[in-house]
mmCIF file of C-alpha atoms and ligand atoms in Angstrom:
data_model
loop_
_atom_site.group_PDB
_atom_site.id
_atom_site.type_symbol
_atom_site.label_atom_id
_atom_site.label_comp_id
_atom_site.label_asym_id
_atom_site.label_seq_id
_atom_site.Cartn_x
_atom_site.Cartn_y
_atom_site.Cartn_z
ATOM 1 C CA MET A 1 -40.417 -62.943 77.789
ATOM 2 C CA PRO A 2 -41.001 -59.975 80.630
ATOM 3 C CA ALA A 3 -43.779 -60.212 82.776
ATOM 4 C CA GLY A 4 -44.482 -56.828 82.495
ATOM 5 C CA VAL A 5 -43.134 -53.070 82.694
ATOM 6 C CA PHE A 6 -43.744 -51.415 85.931
ATOM 7 C CA TYR A 7 -43.280 -48.006 87.653
ATOM 8 C CA PHE A 8 -44.239 -46.243 91.115
ATOM 9 C CA SER A 9 -43.042 -43.353 92.887
ATOM 10 C CA LEU A 10 -39.858 -43.443 95.234
ATOM 11 C CA LEU A 11 -41.055 -40.490 96.822
ATOM 12 C CA GLU A 12 -41.898 -40.388 100.518
ATOM 13 C CA GLN A 13 -45.821 -40.967 100.586
ATOM 14 C CA MET A 14 -47.559 -38.409 102.573
ATOM 15 C CA ILE A 15 -51.197 -39.479 104.111
ATOM 16 C CA LYS A 16 -53.837 -36.855 104.064
ATOM 17 C CA ALA A 17 -56.909 -37.525 105.892
ATOM 18 C CA ASP A 18 -59.868 -35.359 107.367
ATOM 19 C CA LYS A 19 -60.338 -37.385 110.609
ATOM 20 C CA LYS A 20 -57.921 -39.342 112.471
ATOM 21 C CA ILE A 21 -57.121 -42.956 111.117
ATOM 22 C CA THR A 22 -55.215 -45.860 112.493
ATOM 23 C CA ASP A 23 -51.897 -46.958 111.944
ATOM 24 C CA GLU A 24 -53.170 -49.849 109.923
ATOM 25 C CA GLN A 25 -55.238 -47.480 107.696
ATOM 26 C CA ILE A 26 -52.341 -45.463 106.935
ATOM 27 C CA GLU A 27 -50.339 -48.322 106.133
ATOM 28 C CA GLU A 28 -52.958 -49.435 103.521
ATOM 29 C CA LEU A 29 -53.307 -46.152 102.075
ATOM 30 C CA ILE A 30 -49.356 -46.103 101.661
ATOM 31 C CA CYS A 31 -49.431 -49.495 99.960
ATOM 32 C CA LYS A 32 -52.396 -48.166 97.645
ATOM 33 C CA ASN A 33 -49.779 -45.283 96.637
ATOM 34 C CA PHE A 34 -47.232 -47.863 95.747
ATOM 35 C CA LYS A 35 -49.420 -49.876 93.546
ATOM 36 C CA MET A 36 -47.531 -50.199 90.384
ATOM 37 C CA LYS A 37 -48.507 -48.547 87.227
ATOM 38 C CA GLY A 38 -47.858 -49.845 83.776
ATOM 39 C CA LEU A 39 -48.285 -52.880 81.568
ATOM 40 C CA ILE A 40 -48.527 -56.621 82.543
ATOM 41 C CA LEU A 41 -48.415 -59.955 80.533
ATOM 42 C CA ALA A 42 -51.936 -60.833 80.544
ATOM 43 C CA ASP A 43 -51.527 -64.409 81.754
ATOM 44 C CA VAL A 44 -53.205 -65.471 84.807
ATOM 45 C CA LYS A 45 -50.205 -67.552 85.826
ATOM 46 C CA ILE A 46 -47.870 -64.379 85.707
ATOM 47 C CA ILE A 47 -50.355 -62.135 87.323
ATOM 48 C CA LYS A 48 -50.171 -64.609 90.185
ATOM 49 C CA MET A 49 -46.566 -64.788 90.082
ATOM 50 C CA ASN A 50 -46.541 -60.751 90.608
ATOM 51 C CA ASP A 51 -49.072 -61.029 93.489
ATOM 52 C CA ASN A 52 -48.875 -64.395 95.201
ATOM 53 C CA LYS A 53 -51.704 -63.639 97.488
ATOM 54 C CA LEU A 54 -54.164 -62.889 94.564
ATOM 55 C CA GLU A 55 -56.996 -65.402 93.790
ATOM 56 C CA SER A 56 -59.715 -63.190 92.383
ATOM 57 C CA GLY A 57 -60.498 -59.656 91.992
ATOM 58 C CA SER A 58 -58.186 -56.693 91.622
ATOM 59 C CA SER A 59 -54.221 -56.707 92.873
ATOM 60 C CA LYS A 60 -53.265 -54.286 95.178
ATOM 61 C CA LEU A 61 -49.662 -54.680 93.714
ATOM 62 C CA VAL A 62 -49.731 -54.725 90.002
ATOM 63 C CA PRO A 63 -52.388 -53.302 87.562
ATOM 64 C CA ALA A 64 -53.974 -56.529 86.637
ATOM 65 C CA ALA A 65 -57.631 -58.298 87.971
ATOM 66 C CA ILE A 66 -58.707 -62.054 87.734
ATOM 67 C CA THR A 67 -62.535 -62.898 87.541
ATOM 68 C CA THR A 68 -64.049 -65.375 90.076
ATOM 69 C CA ALA A 69 -63.840 -67.980 87.058
ATOM 70 C CA GLY A 70 -59.902 -67.565 87.164
ATOM 71 C CA ASN A 71 -59.547 -65.868 84.167
ATOM 72 C CA VAL A 72 -57.865 -62.506 83.301
ATOM 73 C CA ASN A 73 -60.208 -59.555 83.790
ATOM 74 C CA GLU A 74 -59.892 -57.631 80.612
ATOM 75 C CA LYS A 75 -61.699 -54.446 81.931
ATOM 76 C CA TRP A 76 -59.486 -54.119 85.151
ATOM 77 C CA THR A 77 -56.143 -55.461 83.461
ATOM 78 C CA ASN A 78 -53.666 -52.893 81.969
ATOM 79 C CA GLY A 79 -52.014 -55.859 79.551
ATOM 80 C CA VAL A 80 -50.959 -57.190 76.501
ATOM 81 C CA ASN A 81 -50.477 -60.791 75.380
ATOM 82 C CA LYS A 82 -47.026 -62.079 74.485
ATOM 83 C CA GLU A 83 -47.389 -61.270 70.774
ATOM 84 C CA GLU A 84 -48.711 -57.881 71.392
ATOM 85 C CA PHE A 85 -45.681 -57.254 74.087
ATOM 86 C CA LYS A 86 -43.285 -58.504 71.254
ATOM 87 C CA ILE A 87 -44.822 -55.827 68.969
ATOM 88 C CA LEU A 88 -44.297 -53.119 71.617
ATOM 89 C CA GLN A 89 -40.857 -54.252 72.076
ATOM 90 C CA ASP A 90 -39.793 -53.924 68.481
ATOM 91 C CA TYR A 91 -41.348 -50.498 68.357
ATOM 92 C CA ILE A 92 -39.579 -49.388 70.983
ATOM 93 C CA ASP A 93 -36.227 -50.724 69.886
ATOM 94 C CA VAL A 94 -36.849 -48.794 66.250
ATOM 95 C CA THR A 95 -37.966 -46.013 67.901
ATOM 96 C CA ILE A 96 -34.851 -45.572 70.494
ATOM 97 C CA LYS A 97 -32.570 -45.861 67.387
ATOM 98 C CA GLN A 98 -34.459 -43.513 65.476
ATOM 99 C CA ILE A 99 -34.368 -40.718 68.207
ATOM 100 C CA ALA A 100 -30.643 -41.430 68.672
ATOM 101 C CA LYS A 101 -30.082 -40.826 65.135
ATOM 102 C CA GLU A 102 -32.045 -37.763 65.098
ATOM 103 C CA ILE A 103 -30.116 -36.306 68.043
ATOM 104 C CA LEU A 104 -26.777 -37.131 66.388
ATOM 105 C CA ASN A 105 -28.026 -35.255 63.192
ATOM 106 C CA GLY A 106 -28.610 -32.390 65.362
ATOM 107 C CA ARG A 107 -32.297 -32.583 65.907
ATOM 108 C CA ILE A 108 -32.390 -31.186 69.719
ATOM 109 C CA ASP A 109 -35.515 -29.020 69.171
ATOM 110 C CA ILE A 110 -37.607 -28.517 72.623
ATOM 111 C CA LYS A 111 -40.891 -30.218 72.007
ATOM 112 C CA PRO A 112 -42.134 -31.333 75.572
ATOM 113 C CA PHE A 113 -45.327 -33.494 75.081
ATOM 114 C CA TYR A 114 -48.843 -32.392 75.850
ATOM 115 C CA LYS A 115 -51.227 -34.885 77.113
ATOM 116 C CA ASN A 116 -54.900 -34.670 78.583
ATOM 117 C CA GLY A 117 -53.656 -31.170 79.641
ATOM 118 C CA LYS A 118 -50.512 -32.385 81.350
ATOM 119 C CA THR A 119 -46.998 -31.505 80.295
ATOM 120 C CA PRO A 120 -43.439 -32.624 81.731
ATOM 121 C CA CYS A 121 -43.134 -28.734 82.274
ATOM 122 C CA GLN A 122 -44.981 -28.422 85.002
ATOM 123 C CA TYR A 123 -42.668 -30.374 87.047
ATOM 124 C CA CYS A 124 -39.575 -29.590 85.404
ATOM 125 C CA GLN A 125 -36.488 -27.941 87.257
ATOM 126 C CA TYR A 126 -35.029 -26.612 83.970
ATOM 127 C CA LYS A 127 -38.056 -24.567 83.001
ATOM 128 C CA THR A 128 -35.875 -21.251 83.505
ATOM 129 C CA ILE A 129 -32.907 -22.730 81.494
ATOM 130 C CA CYS A 130 -34.706 -23.842 78.579
ATOM 131 C CA GLY A 131 -37.055 -21.124 77.810
ATOM 132 C CA PHE A 132 -39.649 -22.886 76.404
ATOM 133 C CA ASN A 133 -42.763 -20.599 75.949
ATOM 134 C CA THR A 134 -45.632 -21.098 73.590
ATOM 135 C CA LYS A 135 -45.660 -17.496 72.746
ATOM 136 C CA GLN A 136 -42.393 -17.717 71.249
ATOM 137 C CA LYS A 137 -42.235 -18.581 67.392
ATOM 138 C CA GLY A 138 -41.523 -22.281 66.910
ATOM 139 C CA ASN A 139 -42.112 -23.524 70.477
ATOM 140 C CA THR A 140 -44.894 -25.777 70.199
ATOM 141 C CA TYR A 141 -45.937 -28.978 72.093
ATOM 142 C CA GLN A 142 -45.663 -32.444 71.047
ATOM 143 C CA TYR A 143 -49.570 -33.209 71.211
ATOM 144 C CA ILE A 144 -50.383 -36.735 72.193
ATOM 145 C CA GLU A 145 -53.799 -37.708 71.757
ATOM 146 C CA LYS A 146 -55.821 -40.502 73.854
ATOM 147 C CA LYS A 147 -55.834 -43.589 71.989
ATOM 148 C CA SER A 148 -57.060 -47.095 73.101
ATOM 149 C CA LYS A 149 -54.561 -50.134 73.334
ATOM 150 C CA GLU A 150 -56.151 -51.536 70.138
ATOM 151 C CA GLU A 151 -55.790 -48.428 68.234
ATOM 152 C CA ILE A 152 -52.249 -47.955 69.485
ATOM 153 C CA LEU A 153 -51.336 -51.567 68.725
ATOM 154 C CA SER A 154 -52.828 -51.655 64.968
ATOM 155 C CA LYS A 155 -51.248 -48.502 64.317
ATOM 156 C CA ILE A 156 -47.695 -49.951 65.335
ATOM 157 C CA LYS A 157 -48.401 -52.859 63.091
ATOM 158 C CA ASP A 158 -49.247 -51.213 60.334
ATOM 159 C CA LEU A 159 -45.902 -48.815 60.649
ATOM 160 C CA GLY A 160 -44.259 -52.275 60.270
ATOM 161 C CA THR A 161 -41.565 -51.378 62.326
ATOM 162 C CA ALA A 162 -40.077 -55.053 62.798
ATOM 163 C CA PRO A 163 -36.268 -54.549 62.638
HETATM 164 S S1 SF4 B 201 -39.377 -26.671 80.885
HETATM 165 FE FE1 SF4 B 201 -38.381 -27.131 79.383
HETATM 166 S S2 SF4 B 201 -36.773 -28.772 79.846
HETATM 167 FE FE2 SF4 B 201 -38.618 -28.815 81.180
HETATM 168 S S3 SF4 B 201 -39.746 -30.290 80.477
HETATM 169 FE FE3 SF4 B 201 -40.279 -28.391 79.330
HETATM 170 S S4 SF4 B 201 -39.518 -27.973 77.637
HETATM 171 FE FE4 SF4 B 201 -38.270 -29.655 78.401
#
């Protein structure tokens, strides 16, 4: 059972400030930028194992928070329970196999995602090679709607993707 799936940028951190700041403040800002994003197993024991200095409040390391009463702070935790984690794992497993099958069957159309006004094309180094252009016929984005965690999990359950 995974404790979470996290990621953070390995790029060198550049701190900008409009006034002189101390080395400690710089370090604090750098650490803040390294706070991991992702999904954690919403379990106090697991959260504390990921951030062994955390007693209550928001973690500076992982996307989780603990209430003063010692419970998972649902509002400030990007987490799922064990059962939900398993549902996601099964779904990913099925989806990867499906994508691989489609590629092997020749489906290689250019379809970058578009979510909240963002696309991977904004940062892509292959822009000039791939030629994706929405003005050209057949070039469209894969639009991803913003959905709540509950909506996503319920949709996956409805799909019944268990392998
Ligand atoms: S520029 Fe082309 S290759 Fe790069 S992300 Fe967009 S569609 Fe994909």
